[in-house]
Structure formats: structure tokens, C-alpha cells
CSV table of C-alpha atoms and ligand atoms in Angstrom, one decimal:
chain,number,residue,atom,x,y,z
T,1,MET,CA,4.1,-34.8,2.9
T,2,THR,CA,1.2,-33.0,4.7
T,3,LYS,CA,-1.5,-31.2,2.8
T,4,GLY,CA,-0.1,-27.8,4.0
T,5,ARG,CA,3.4,-28.6,2.9
T,6,GLU,CA,2.2,-29.8,-0.5
T,7,TYR,CA,0.2,-26.6,-1.0
T,8,VAL,CA,2.9,-24.2,0.1
T,9,ALA,CA,5.6,-26.0,-2.0
T,10,GLY,CA,3.3,-25.8,-5.0
T,11,VAL,CA,2.7,-22.1,-4.6
T,12,PHE,CA,6.4,-21.5,-4.1
T,13,GLU,CA,7.3,-23.3,-7.3
T,14,LYS,CA,4.9,-20.9,-9.2
T,15,VAL,CA,6.4,-17.9,-7.4
T,16,LYS,CA,9.9,-18.9,-8.4
T,17,ALA,CA,8.9,-19.4,-12.0
T,18,ASN,CA,7.1,-16.1,-12.2
T,19,ASN,CA,9.8,-14.1,-10.4
T,20,ALA,CA,13.0,-16.0,-11.3
T,21,HIS,CA,15.2,-12.9,-11.3
T,22,GLU,CA,14.0,-11.5,-8.0
T,23,ALA,CA,16.5,-13.0,-5.5
T,24,GLU,CA,15.6,-10.8,-2.5
T,25,PHE,CA,11.9,-11.2,-3.0
T,26,LEU,CA,12.2,-15.0,-3.3
T,27,GLN,CA,14.3,-15.0,-0.1
T,28,ALA,CA,11.7,-13.1,1.9
T,29,VAL,CA,8.9,-15.4,0.5
T,30,GLU,CA,10.8,-18.6,1.3
T,31,GLU,CA,11.3,-17.6,4.9
T,32,VAL,CA,7.6,-16.8,5.4
T,33,PHE,CA,6.3,-19.8,3.4
T,34,GLU,CA,8.3,-22.3,5.5
T,35,SER,CA,6.7,-20.9,8.7
T,36,LEU,CA,3.2,-21.1,7.2
T,37,VAL,CA,3.1,-24.9,6.5
T,38,PRO,CA,1.5,-25.7,9.9
T,39,VAL,CA,-1.0,-22.9,9.5
T,40,PHE,CA,-2.3,-24.5,6.3
T,41,ASP,CA,-2.4,-27.9,7.9
T,42,LYS,CA,-4.6,-26.4,10.6
T,43,TYR,CA,-6.8,-24.3,8.4
T,44,PRO,CA,-7.5,-26.2,5.1
T,45,LYS,CA,-10.1,-23.6,4.2
T,46,TYR,CA,-7.2,-21.2,3.4
T,47,ILE,CA,-5.9,-23.8,0.9
T,48,GLU,CA,-9.4,-24.0,-0.8
T,49,GLU,CA,-9.4,-20.2,-1.0
T,50,ASN,CA,-5.9,-20.3,-2.5
T,51,LEU,CA,-5.0,-17.5,-0.1
T,52,LEU,CA,-1.3,-17.8,-0.4
T,53,GLU,CA,-1.1,-17.4,-4.1
T,54,ARG,CA,-3.2,-14.3,-3.9
T,55,LEU,CA,-1.3,-12.8,-1.1
T,56,VAL,CA,2.1,-13.2,-2.7
T,57,GLU,CA,1.0,-11.4,-5.9
T,58,PRO,CA,1.1,-7.6,-5.3
T,59,GLU,CA,-2.3,-5.9,-5.7
T,60,ARG,CA,-0.5,-3.3,-7.8
T,61,ILE,CA,3.0,-2.3,-8.9
T,62,ILE,CA,3.6,1.3,-10.2
T,63,SER,CA,6.9,2.0,-11.9
T,64,PHE,CA,7.6,5.4,-13.3
T,65,ARG,CA,10.1,7.8,-14.8
T,66,VAL,CA,11.6,10.4,-12.5
T,67,PRO,CA,13.4,13.2,-14.6
T,68,TRP,CA,15.2,16.0,-12.8
T,69,VAL,CA,17.8,18.6,-13.4
T,70,ASP,CA,21.1,18.5,-11.5
T,71,ASP,CA,23.2,21.5,-10.4
T,72,GLN,CA,25.2,21.5,-13.6
T,73,GLY,CA,22.0,21.8,-15.6
T,74,GLN,CA,22.1,18.2,-16.9
T,75,VAL,CA,18.9,16.3,-17.2
T,76,GLN,CA,19.0,13.1,-15.1
T,77,VAL,CA,16.5,10.2,-15.1
T,78,ASN,CA,15.8,7.7,-12.3
T,79,ARG,CA,13.2,5.0,-11.9
T,80,GLY,CA,10.6,5.3,-9.2
T,81,TYR,CA,8.4,2.5,-7.7
T,82,ARG,CA,5.5,2.0,-5.5
T,83,VAL,CA,4.4,-1.5,-4.7
T,84,GLN,CA,0.9,-1.6,-3.2
T,85,PHE,CA,1.1,-5.1,-1.9
T,86,SER,CA,-1.9,-5.8,0.3
T,87,SER,CA,-4.8,-3.7,1.5
T,88,ALA,CA,-6.5,-6.6,3.4
T,89,ILE,CA,-6.4,-4.9,6.8
T,90,GLY,CA,-5.9,-1.2,6.0
T,91,PRO,CA,-4.5,1.3,3.6
T,92,TYR,CA,-1.1,0.4,2.1
T,93,LYS,CA,1.6,1.6,4.4
T,94,GLY,CA,5.4,1.5,4.2
T,95,GLY,CA,8.4,3.5,3.5
T,96,LEU,CA,10.3,4.9,0.5
T,97,ARG,CA,13.9,3.9,-0.1
T,98,PHE,CA,16.3,6.0,-2.2
T,99,HIS,CA,19.4,4.0,-2.9
T,100,PRO,CA,21.3,3.0,-6.0
T,101,SER,CA,20.6,-0.7,-5.3
T,102,VAL,CA,16.8,-0.3,-5.5
T,103,ASN,CA,15.1,-2.4,-8.1
T,104,GLN,CA,11.7,-4.2,-8.3
T,105,SER,CA,13.0,-7.2,-6.3
T,106,ILE,CA,14.1,-5.1,-3.4
T,107,ILE,CA,10.9,-3.1,-3.3
T,108,LYS,CA,8.8,-6.3,-3.5
T,109,PHE,CA,10.7,-8.0,-0.7
T,110,LEU,CA,10.3,-5.0,1.5
T,111,GLY,CA,6.6,-4.7,0.6
T,112,PHE,CA,6.0,-8.3,1.2
T,113,GLU,CA,7.6,-8.1,4.7
T,114,GLN,CA,5.7,-5.0,5.4
T,115,ILE,CA,2.3,-6.9,5.2
T,116,PHE,CA,3.2,-9.1,8.1
T,117,LYS,CA,5.1,-6.4,10.1
T,118,ASN,CA,2.2,-4.0,9.9
T,119,SER,CA,-0.3,-6.7,10.9
T,120,LEU,CA,1.9,-7.6,13.9
T,121,THR,CA,1.6,-4.0,15.2
T,122,GLY,CA,-2.1,-4.6,15.8
T,123,GLN,CA,-2.9,-1.5,13.8
T,124,PRO,CA,-5.1,-1.2,10.7
T,125,ILE,CA,-2.4,-0.8,8.1
T,126,GLY,CA,-1.8,-2.8,4.9
T,127,GLY,CA,1.5,-3.4,3.2
T,128,GLY,CA,3.3,-1.3,0.7
T,129,LYS,CA,6.8,0.0,-0.2
T,130,GLY,CA,8.4,2.3,-2.7
T,131,GLY,CA,11.5,4.1,-3.7
T,132,SER,CA,14.0,4.9,-6.4
T,133,ASN,CA,17.5,3.9,-7.6
T,134,PHE,CA,18.4,7.6,-7.0
T,135,ASP,CA,21.5,8.0,-4.9
T,136,PRO,CA,21.2,10.9,-2.4
T,137,LYS,CA,24.9,10.6,-1.5
T,138,GLY,CA,26.8,13.7,-2.5
T,139,LYS,CA,23.8,15.5,-3.8
T,140,SER,CA,23.1,19.1,-2.8
T,141,ASP,CA,19.9,20.1,-1.0
T,142,GLN,CA,18.6,21.7,-4.2
T,143,GLU,CA,19.1,18.5,-6.1
T,144,ILE,CA,17.4,16.5,-3.4
T,145,MET,CA,14.5,18.9,-3.5
T,146,ARG,CA,14.1,18.8,-7.3
T,147,PHE,CA,14.3,15.0,-7.3
T,148,CYS,CA,11.7,14.7,-4.5
T,149,GLN,CA,9.3,17.1,-6.3
T,150,SER,CA,9.6,15.2,-9.5
T,151,PHE,CA,9.1,11.8,-7.7
T,152,MET,CA,6.0,13.1,-5.9
T,153,THR,CA,4.5,14.6,-9.1
T,154,GLU,CA,3.9,11.1,-10.3
T,155,LEU,CA,3.5,9.3,-6.9
T,156,SER,CA,0.7,11.8,-5.8
T,157,LYS,CA,-1.6,10.2,-8.4
T,158,HIS,CA,-1.5,6.9,-6.5
T,159,ILE,CA,-1.5,7.7,-2.8
T,160,GLY,CA,-3.8,9.4,-0.2
T,161,ALA,CA,-4.4,9.4,3.5
T,162,ASP,CA,-7.0,6.7,3.2
T,163,THR,CA,-5.3,4.8,0.2
T,164,ASP,CA,-1.6,4.6,0.7
T,165,VAL,CA,0.6,6.4,3.2
T,166,PRO,CA,4.4,6.3,2.4
T,167,ALA,CA,7.1,7.2,4.9
T,168,GLY,CA,10.9,7.1,5.1
T,169,ASP,CA,13.4,4.2,4.8
T,170,ILE,CA,17.1,4.2,3.7
T,171,GLY,CA,17.9,7.5,2.1
T,172,VAL,CA,14.6,9.1,3.0
T,173,GLY,CA,14.6,11.0,6.3
T,174,GLY,CA,13.1,14.3,7.6
T,175,ARG,CA,14.5,16.4,4.8
T,176,GLU,CA,13.1,14.3,2.0
T,177,ILE,CA,9.7,13.8,3.6
T,178,GLY,CA,9.5,17.6,3.9
T,179,TYR,CA,10.1,18.2,0.2
T,180,LEU,CA,7.8,15.3,-0.7
T,181,TYR,CA,5.0,16.6,1.5
T,182,GLY,CA,5.4,20.2,0.2
T,183,GLN,CA,5.0,19.0,-3.3
T,184,TYR,CA,2.0,16.8,-2.5
T,185,LYS,CA,0.2,19.6,-0.8
T,186,ARG,CA,0.9,21.9,-3.7
T,187,LEU,CA,-0.4,19.5,-6.3
T,188,ARG,CA,-3.5,18.4,-4.4
T,189,ASN,CA,-4.4,21.5,-2.3
T,190,GLU,CA,-5.1,19.4,0.7
T,191,TYR,CA,-3.5,19.1,4.1
T,192,THR,CA,-3.8,15.4,5.1
T,193,GLY,CA,-1.7,12.8,6.7
T,194,VAL,CA,-0.6,11.4,3.4
T,195,LEU,CA,3.0,10.8,4.6
T,196,THR,CA,4.4,9.9,8.0
T,197,GLY,CA,7.7,10.8,9.5
T,198,LYS,CA,6.7,14.5,8.9
T,199,GLY,CA,8.4,17.3,10.8
T,200,LEU,CA,6.9,18.4,14.1
T,201,THR,CA,5.8,21.7,12.8
T,202,TYR,CA,3.6,20.2,10.0
T,203,GLY,CA,1.8,17.2,11.5
T,204,GLY,CA,4.7,14.9,12.5
T,205,SER,CA,4.6,12.7,15.7
T,206,LEU,CA,6.9,13.0,18.6
T,207,THR,CA,8.9,9.8,19.0
T,208,ARG,CA,8.7,8.9,15.3
T,209,THR,CA,12.4,9.6,14.7
T,210,GLU,CA,13.4,7.4,17.6
T,211,ALA,CA,10.7,4.7,17.1
T,212,THR,CA,12.4,2.0,15.1
T,213,GLY,CA,15.6,2.0,17.1
T,214,TYR,CA,13.8,2.3,20.5
T,215,GLY,CA,11.4,-0.4,19.4
T,216,ALA,CA,14.1,-2.8,18.5
T,217,VAL,CA,15.6,-2.4,21.9
T,218,TYR,CA,12.2,-2.8,23.6
T,219,PHE,CA,11.8,-6.0,21.7
T,220,ALA,CA,15.3,-7.2,22.7
T,221,GLU,CA,14.4,-6.4,26.3
T,222,GLN,CA,11.6,-8.9,26.1
T,223,MET,CA,13.9,-11.6,24.5
T,224,LEU,CA,16.4,-11.1,27.3
T,225,LYS,CA,13.7,-11.2,29.9
T,226,ALA,CA,12.6,-14.6,28.7
T,227,ARG,CA,16.2,-15.8,29.3
T,228,GLY,CA,16.3,-14.2,32.8
T,229,GLU,CA,18.6,-11.4,31.6
T,230,ASP,CA,18.6,-7.7,31.1
T,231,PHE,CA,20.8,-5.0,29.5
T,232,ALA,CA,22.8,-4.0,32.6
T,233,GLY,CA,26.5,-4.3,31.8
T,234,LYS,CA,26.1,-5.9,28.4
T,235,THR,CA,28.1,-4.9,25.3
T,236,ALA,CA,26.4,-4.5,21.9
T,237,ILE,CA,27.3,-4.2,18.3
T,238,VAL,CA,25.0,-1.9,16.2
T,239,SER,CA,25.6,-1.9,12.5
T,240,GLY,CA,24.6,1.1,10.5
T,241,SER,CA,24.6,4.7,11.7
T,242,GLY,CA,21.3,6.0,10.3
T,243,ASN,CA,18.2,6.7,12.1
T,244,VAL,CA,17.6,3.2,13.3
T,245,ALA,CA,21.2,2.6,14.6
T,246,ILE,CA,21.4,6.0,16.3
T,247,TYR,CA,18.3,5.6,18.3
T,248,ALA,CA,18.9,1.9,19.1
T,249,THR,CA,22.3,3.1,20.5
T,250,GLU,CA,20.6,5.8,22.5
T,251,LYS,CA,18.1,3.5,24.1
T,252,LEU,CA,20.7,0.8,24.8
T,253,HIS,CA,22.8,3.3,26.6
T,254,GLN,CA,19.8,4.5,28.6
T,255,LEU,CA,19.1,1.0,29.7
T,256,GLY,CA,22.6,0.2,30.8
T,257,ALA,CA,24.2,-1.5,27.9
T,258,LYS,CA,27.4,-0.3,26.1
T,259,VAL,CA,27.4,0.0,22.3
T,260,VAL,CA,31.0,-0.6,21.2
T,261,ALA,CA,30.6,-0.4,17.4
T,262,VAL,CA,28.7,1.3,14.7
T,263,SER,CA,29.2,1.4,10.9
T,264,ASP,CA,28.4,2.9,7.5
T,265,SER,CA,29.0,1.6,4.0
T,266,SER,CA,32.6,2.7,4.2
T,267,GLY,CA,33.5,0.7,7.3
T,268,TYR,CA,33.0,0.5,11.1
T,269,ILE,CA,34.2,2.2,14.3
T,270,TYR,CA,35.2,0.3,17.4
T,271,ASP,CA,35.2,2.3,20.6
T,272,GLU,CA,35.9,0.3,23.7
T,273,ASN,CA,34.7,3.2,25.9
T,274,GLY,CA,31.3,3.1,24.3
T,275,ILE,CA,30.1,5.0,21.2
T,276,ASP,CA,29.7,8.7,22.0
T,277,LEU,CA,26.2,9.5,20.9
T,278,ASP,CA,26.6,13.3,20.6
T,279,THR,CA,29.5,12.8,18.2
T,280,LEU,CA,27.6,10.2,16.2
T,281,LYS,CA,24.5,12.5,15.9
T,282,GLN,CA,26.6,15.5,14.9
T,283,LEU,CA,28.4,13.5,12.2
T,284,LYS,CA,25.4,11.7,10.8
T,285,GLU,CA,22.4,14.0,11.4
T,286,VAL,CA,24.1,17.3,11.0
T,287,GLU,CA,27.2,17.0,8.9
T,288,ARG,CA,26.2,13.9,6.8
T,289,ALA,CA,29.9,12.9,7.2
T,290,ARG,CA,31.5,9.5,6.8
T,291,ILE,CA,31.9,7.4,10.0
T,292,VAL,CA,35.8,7.5,9.9
T,293,LYS,CA,35.5,11.1,11.1
T,294,TYR,CA,34.5,9.7,14.5
T,295,THR,CA,38.2,9.0,15.1
T,296,GLU,CA,39.1,12.7,14.8
T,297,HIS,CA,36.9,13.3,17.9
T,298,HIS,CA,37.9,10.1,19.7
T,299,PRO,CA,41.5,9.2,18.8
T,300,SER,CA,41.4,5.9,20.8
T,301,ALA,CA,38.5,4.6,18.6
T,302,VAL,CA,39.6,2.3,15.7
T,303,PHE,CA,38.2,2.5,12.2
T,304,THR,CA,38.2,-0.6,10.0
T,305,PRO,CA,37.4,0.0,6.3
T,306,ALA,CA,34.8,-2.0,4.5
T,307,GLY,CA,36.3,-5.1,2.9
T,308,GLY,CA,38.3,-5.9,6.0
T,309,PRO,CA,37.0,-8.1,8.9
T,310,SER,CA,33.3,-7.5,9.4
T,311,ILE,CA,31.7,-5.7,12.3
T,312,TRP,CA,30.4,-9.0,13.5
T,313,THR,CA,33.9,-10.2,14.4
T,314,ILE,CA,33.8,-7.9,17.5
T,315,GLU,CA,33.2,-9.7,20.8
T,316,ALA,CA,29.8,-8.6,22.3
T,317,ASP,CA,26.8,-9.9,24.1
T,318,LEU,CA,24.2,-8.5,21.8
T,319,ALA,CA,24.0,-7.7,18.1
T,320,PHE,CA,21.6,-5.3,16.4
T,321,PRO,CA,22.0,-5.4,12.6
T,322,CYS,CA,20.5,-2.0,11.6
T,323,ALA,CA,22.1,-1.3,8.2
T,324,THR,CA,20.6,-3.2,5.3
T,325,GLN,CA,19.5,-6.5,3.8
T,326,ASN,CA,21.8,-9.5,3.9
T,327,GLU,CA,24.6,-7.7,5.9
T,328,LEU,CA,25.0,-10.7,8.2
T,329,ASN,CA,25.8,-14.1,6.7
T,330,GLU,CA,26.4,-17.7,8.0
T,331,GLU,CA,30.0,-17.0,8.8
T,332,ASP,CA,29.2,-13.9,10.7
T,333,ALA,CA,26.5,-15.8,12.7
T,334,LYS,CA,29.0,-18.5,13.6
T,335,THR,CA,31.5,-15.9,14.7
T,336,LEU,CA,29.0,-14.1,16.9
T,337,ALA,CA,28.0,-17.5,18.5
T,338,ALA,CA,31.7,-18.4,19.1
T,339,ASN,CA,32.2,-15.0,20.7
T,340,GLY,CA,29.4,-15.6,23.2
T,341,CYS,CA,26.6,-13.4,21.7
T,342,ILE,CA,23.3,-14.3,23.3
T,343,ALA,CA,20.7,-12.2,21.4
T,344,VAL,CA,20.3,-10.7,17.9
T,345,ALA,CA,17.5,-8.2,17.1
T,346,GLU,CA,17.1,-6.9,13.6
T,347,GLY,CA,16.7,-3.2,13.2
T,348,ALA,CA,17.1,-3.3,9.4
T,349,ASN,CA,14.9,-5.3,7.0
T,350,MET,CA,16.1,-8.8,6.4
T,351,PRO,CA,19.7,-8.1,7.5
T,352,SER,CA,20.4,-11.8,8.3
T,353,THR,CA,20.5,-14.4,5.5
T,354,LEU,CA,18.5,-17.6,5.9
T,355,GLU,CA,21.7,-19.5,6.7
T,356,ALA,CA,22.6,-17.1,9.4
T,357,ILE,CA,19.2,-17.4,11.0
T,358,ALA,CA,19.6,-21.2,11.0
T,359,VAL,CA,22.9,-20.8,12.9
T,360,PHE,CA,21.2,-18.5,15.5
T,361,HIS,CA,18.5,-21.1,16.1
T,362,LYS,CA,21.0,-24.0,16.3
T,363,GLU,CA,23.2,-22.1,18.7
T,364,GLY,CA,20.4,-21.1,21.1
T,365,ILE,CA,20.9,-17.4,20.4
T,366,SER,CA,17.6,-15.4,20.9
T,367,PHE,CA,16.7,-14.0,17.5
T,368,GLY,CA,14.2,-11.2,16.9
T,369,PRO,CA,13.4,-11.1,13.2
T,370,ALA,CA,12.9,-7.7,11.5
T,371,LYS,CA,9.2,-8.0,11.0
T,372,ALA,CA,8.7,-8.1,14.7
T,373,ALA,CA,11.8,-6.3,16.1
T,374,ASN,CA,11.8,-3.3,13.8
T,375,ALA,CA,8.0,-2.8,13.7
T,376,GLY,CA,8.3,0.1,16.1
T,377,GLY,CA,8.8,2.6,13.2
T,378,VAL,CA,5.8,1.8,11.3
T,379,ALA,CA,3.8,1.4,14.5
T,380,VAL,CA,4.5,5.0,15.4
T,381,SER,CA,3.7,6.0,11.8
T,382,ALA,CA,0.2,4.5,12.4
T,383,LEU,CA,0.1,6.6,15.6
T,384,GLU,CA,1.0,9.6,13.5
T,385,MET,CA,-1.9,8.8,11.2
T,386,ALA,CA,-4.2,8.6,14.2
T,387,GLN,CA,-3.0,12.0,15.5
T,388,ASN,CA,-3.4,13.6,12.0
T,389,SER,CA,-7.0,12.2,11.8
T,390,GLN,CA,-8.0,13.5,15.1
T,391,ARG,CA,-6.0,16.7,14.6
T,392,THR,CA,-4.4,16.5,18.1
T,393,PRO,CA,-0.7,15.9,18.8
T,394,TRP,CA,0.2,13.6,21.6
T,395,THR,CA,3.2,14.0,24.0
T,396,PHE,CA,6.5,12.2,23.7
T,397,GLU,CA,5.7,10.2,26.8
T,398,GLU,CA,2.3,9.2,25.5
T,399,VAL,CA,3.7,7.9,22.2
T,400,ASP,CA,6.7,6.3,23.8
T,401,ALA,CA,4.5,4.4,26.2
T,402,LYS,CA,2.3,3.2,23.4
T,403,LEU,CA,5.4,2.1,21.4
T,404,TYR,CA,6.6,0.1,24.4
T,405,GLY,CA,3.2,-1.6,24.8
T,406,ILE,CA,3.1,-2.4,21.1
T,407,MET,CA,6.6,-4.0,21.1
T,408,LYS,CA,5.8,-6.0,24.2
T,409,ASP,CA,2.5,-7.2,22.6
T,410,ILE,CA,4.4,-8.2,19.4
T,411,TYR,CA,6.9,-10.2,21.4
T,412,GLU,CA,4.1,-11.9,23.3
T,413,ASN,CA,2.0,-12.7,20.3
T,414,ALA,CA,5.0,-14.0,18.3
T,415,ALA,CA,6.2,-16.1,21.3
T,416,ALA,CA,2.6,-17.5,21.8
T,417,ALA,CA,2.2,-18.4,18.1
T,418,ALA,CA,5.6,-20.2,18.1
T,419,GLN,CA,4.5,-22.2,21.1
T,420,GLU,CA,1.0,-22.9,19.7
T,421,PHE,CA,2.6,-24.4,16.5
T,422,GLY,CA,5.1,-26.5,18.4
T,423,GLN,CA,8.3,-24.4,18.0
T,424,GLU,CA,8.8,-22.6,21.3
T,425,GLY,CA,11.3,-19.8,21.1
T,426,ASN,CA,11.2,-19.6,17.3
T,427,LEU,CA,10.2,-16.0,16.8
T,428,VAL,CA,10.7,-16.2,13.0
T,429,LEU,CA,7.9,-18.7,12.8
T,430,GLY,CA,5.9,-16.9,15.5
T,431,ALA,CA,6.1,-13.5,13.9
T,432,ASN,CA,5.2,-14.9,10.4
T,433,VAL,CA,2.3,-16.9,11.7
T,434,ALA,CA,0.9,-14.2,14.0
T,435,GLY,CA,1.2,-11.6,11.3
T,436,PHE,CA,-0.3,-13.9,8.7
T,437,LEU,CA,-3.4,-15.0,10.6
T,438,LYS,CA,-5.0,-11.6,10.9
T,439,VAL,CA,-4.4,-10.9,7.2
T,440,ALA,CA,-5.7,-14.3,6.2
T,441,GLU,CA,-8.9,-13.9,8.2
T,442,ALA,CA,-9.5,-10.5,6.7
T,443,MET,CA,-8.9,-11.8,3.1
T,444,SER,CA,-11.1,-14.8,3.7
T,445,ALA,CA,-13.9,-12.5,4.9
T,446,GLN,CA,-13.6,-10.2,1.9
T,447,GLY,CA,-14.1,-12.9,-0.7
T,448,VAL,CA,-11.9,-13.6,-3.8
T,449,VAL,CA,-10.4,-10.1,-4.4
S,1,LIG,N1,10.5,2.0,6.5
S,1,LIG,C1,10.1,1.6,7.8
S,1,LIG,C2,9.9,0.2,7.8
S,1,LIG,O1,10.6,-0.6,7.2
S,1,LIG,C3,8.9,2.5,8.2
S,1,LIG,C4,7.7,2.5,7.4
S,1,LIG,C5,6.6,3.5,7.8
S,1,LIG,O2,6.8,4.2,8.8
S,1,LIG,O3,5.6,3.5,7.1
S,1,LIG,O4,9.0,-0.4,8.5
């Protein structure tokens, strides 16, 4: 066993013992740790500095009560979180997720991934994440507003434009960011870029809404290019129908691919003519309707309810998991491979299980891991911070061009790191290593903190 492997295995044992019940967090850690073995072999000084054991322990976890009053006058209580994971290379940065599945394990896995993702963007942003087990589904606008105000009343004590800058994630979009921002401003009496994903009238950036989906497609474009391919005439499955899925679909259509399926938690739609984007946007962005309603507008489309065959059983050249963690397992990966899929780019965070990733690698499917492929969202968030600081908005074209350049750089850096460490084409290893090296150097320079 090499020195690097011995060190990484020893730290992982401790992480498992200390976080035994946090399955998602351990899954995210395991994937990163495996990639870092050759890095510790090459840089023994990081072993001496016990860098990994420090990095895997969040700098701070804040957990708080969120009381609010529903439309019936009943007092409700949810749990809020903010994990400030690493400030080695910049202020904590990462989204807020409102979903009933949220717990400390989920927020920690997301925060841990965010460290590497944010580093990969090349921008000065550390890693953080937050959220609540609050379920926005079926709530009125007034209820959402009261919840957001209560959530921010506590969160405001821990964040700031130079300290920690939250944004959206599942269940937190433009409406929620607006309510959160309004409450922050009211509490602090300051107009700063403390949140990103803001509306365009109060400091938001053009292209932020599109950024994660567009970015995942720009990343996939690089993966295809390396295989001598492009999007023209290709079919694609995009799971989810939120912000990421909608704008991945939009960009895929613009670049000549045809998205034949999208989903939500109730099931998926297959439309052999290609998903109609106007209908999808109307249903999801305006009406907040269930996806089955798509068939009312397009009777030839087929709805398959959740619990039936998965969306990954559809035959397509490309797959973009853009819904949520662990939505694509080993069986699904084998089915995609058998159906001739050539590339998978993750728009969601950790949508593929470790076993599924192993299948992609074995079958020669180009695989873009979330940290790299979905970094476009947070990258444009950092551009929003820059615009807020200089108090000048940039044009759509300007931000989109920067996003494109960032995604291309991320691909090239990840591919180069994979090659340097003897695993050409393994973008999981490449992204983890490239993201880690910058953080490690910064931590090493800053001493034992
Ligand atoms: N929630 C997004 C992510 O997973 C965006 C975070 C941000 O913009 O800060 O990267």
C-alpha cells in the first residue's frame, strides 16, 4: 500500500466513525478520497499537514429553528441549516435547498462537493450549502414568504457579501431569493450582494437563470468534441424539469440535439417529436404544475408515472441527470450503455451512484461529474458577485461568453489532471484532483487553521 493510500484510508475510517449515519456525505467523501490517493503520493507534505482530515471537517455548521404561521393560522416549525465548509479560497458560497428530504447529511454532502466545484470554476469562492426540510410544494405565496422571512431572520446573523453568499438550489428559485433578500435588507439596512440568483431589477445577473443548464451542455460539448462528435442529430434524455433541466433542454435544442424526455417526482414524459420548451416553461415556471399536464398540450406524448420503468430506459445518445442525488443507479447505467448512450453529463448534484459511475467508465461512456459539469450555475453566481461589487451590470452575451470559457477551462483542467495522474479520460478523478489542488495549496499557505 502506498503512503498516499494508507493516509487516505486512515482518514476515511475516522470520517466513517464520526459520521456513521450520514450516508450521502460518506458517498461524496468516498468518491473524492479515492481520486486523491495519487495526489498524496506525489505531495507527501500534505500528509504531514494532515490536510485531508482538516478539509473534511466543516469549519462551521449552523442548525436552527424556523417557526412560521401557515394560512390556517397554525404554527409550523422546520429545521434550517447552513454548513460553512471551507473558506480556504474565498467566502463560503453555495445554494439553499428547501425539500422535505433535507437533513445534515444532505447539506454536508452538497457543501463538501461545493468546495471542489467552486475551486474548479477558477473563481475566488469557498464552499458552503444550506437549506431546510421545508416542503414548498402546495404552499401559497404568502406561506413561502413567511417561511423565507423567518429563515432569513436567523440566517442573516451568519452571512454577508464578504463572508458567505447563499443562492438557490432545489426548491429555492427567483421567488424565494426575492423574499430572502427583502428580509435581509430590512434586517441589516444594507444593499449588498449577499445572495445570488437575484431578480434583474435588484442586482441579479443576466444568464444566471440559464447558467447551470447551459453550462452542463457546454461541458458535454467538450466531452463530445474529444470523441470527434457534436450535438447535431443526437437524442437526449434530461431528467428533472426545474431550472437546470429546462435550460439544458433549451441549449441542447439550440445546438441541434433533440430532447425526448423530461421528468418530475411524479413521473416522466416521452415526446418523440422533441420536448416543446414553451409548454414546459409555461407548466413549470408559470403554473408550477405537474409534468403529466404536458400530455394535455401534446396528446402524442406519453406519461409514465414514477414507480414504473425509469426515464433511463429510453433509447438516446446522451443523458443529462438534472433532478436530484442518486437518481441513476447501476441498473440504469447498464441500460443506458446497452441502448447506445455515449455521454452522460450531470446537471444535478451527485445524481449517479458510485456503482453507476463505474459502469460508465467500464463501458467507455464519456462521463462529466457534477462538480465539473454543473459548475456553470455557481460560476455565474460569482460573476453576479463581481457585478454587484463593481455596481455595473454586464450584458447577456458578455456573461454567456464568460460562462462558455469557464466551462471549457473546467473541462480542459479536469482532462489534463486525469492525464497527469495516469487516468486519461477519467473526469471524476480529473475534476476532484484539479479542484483539490488549489484548495490544498491555499490551506497549506495559511497554516494550521
Ligand atoms: N445550487 C447551485 C449549485 O449546486 C448553485 C450555487 C450558487 O449559485 O451559489 O452549485
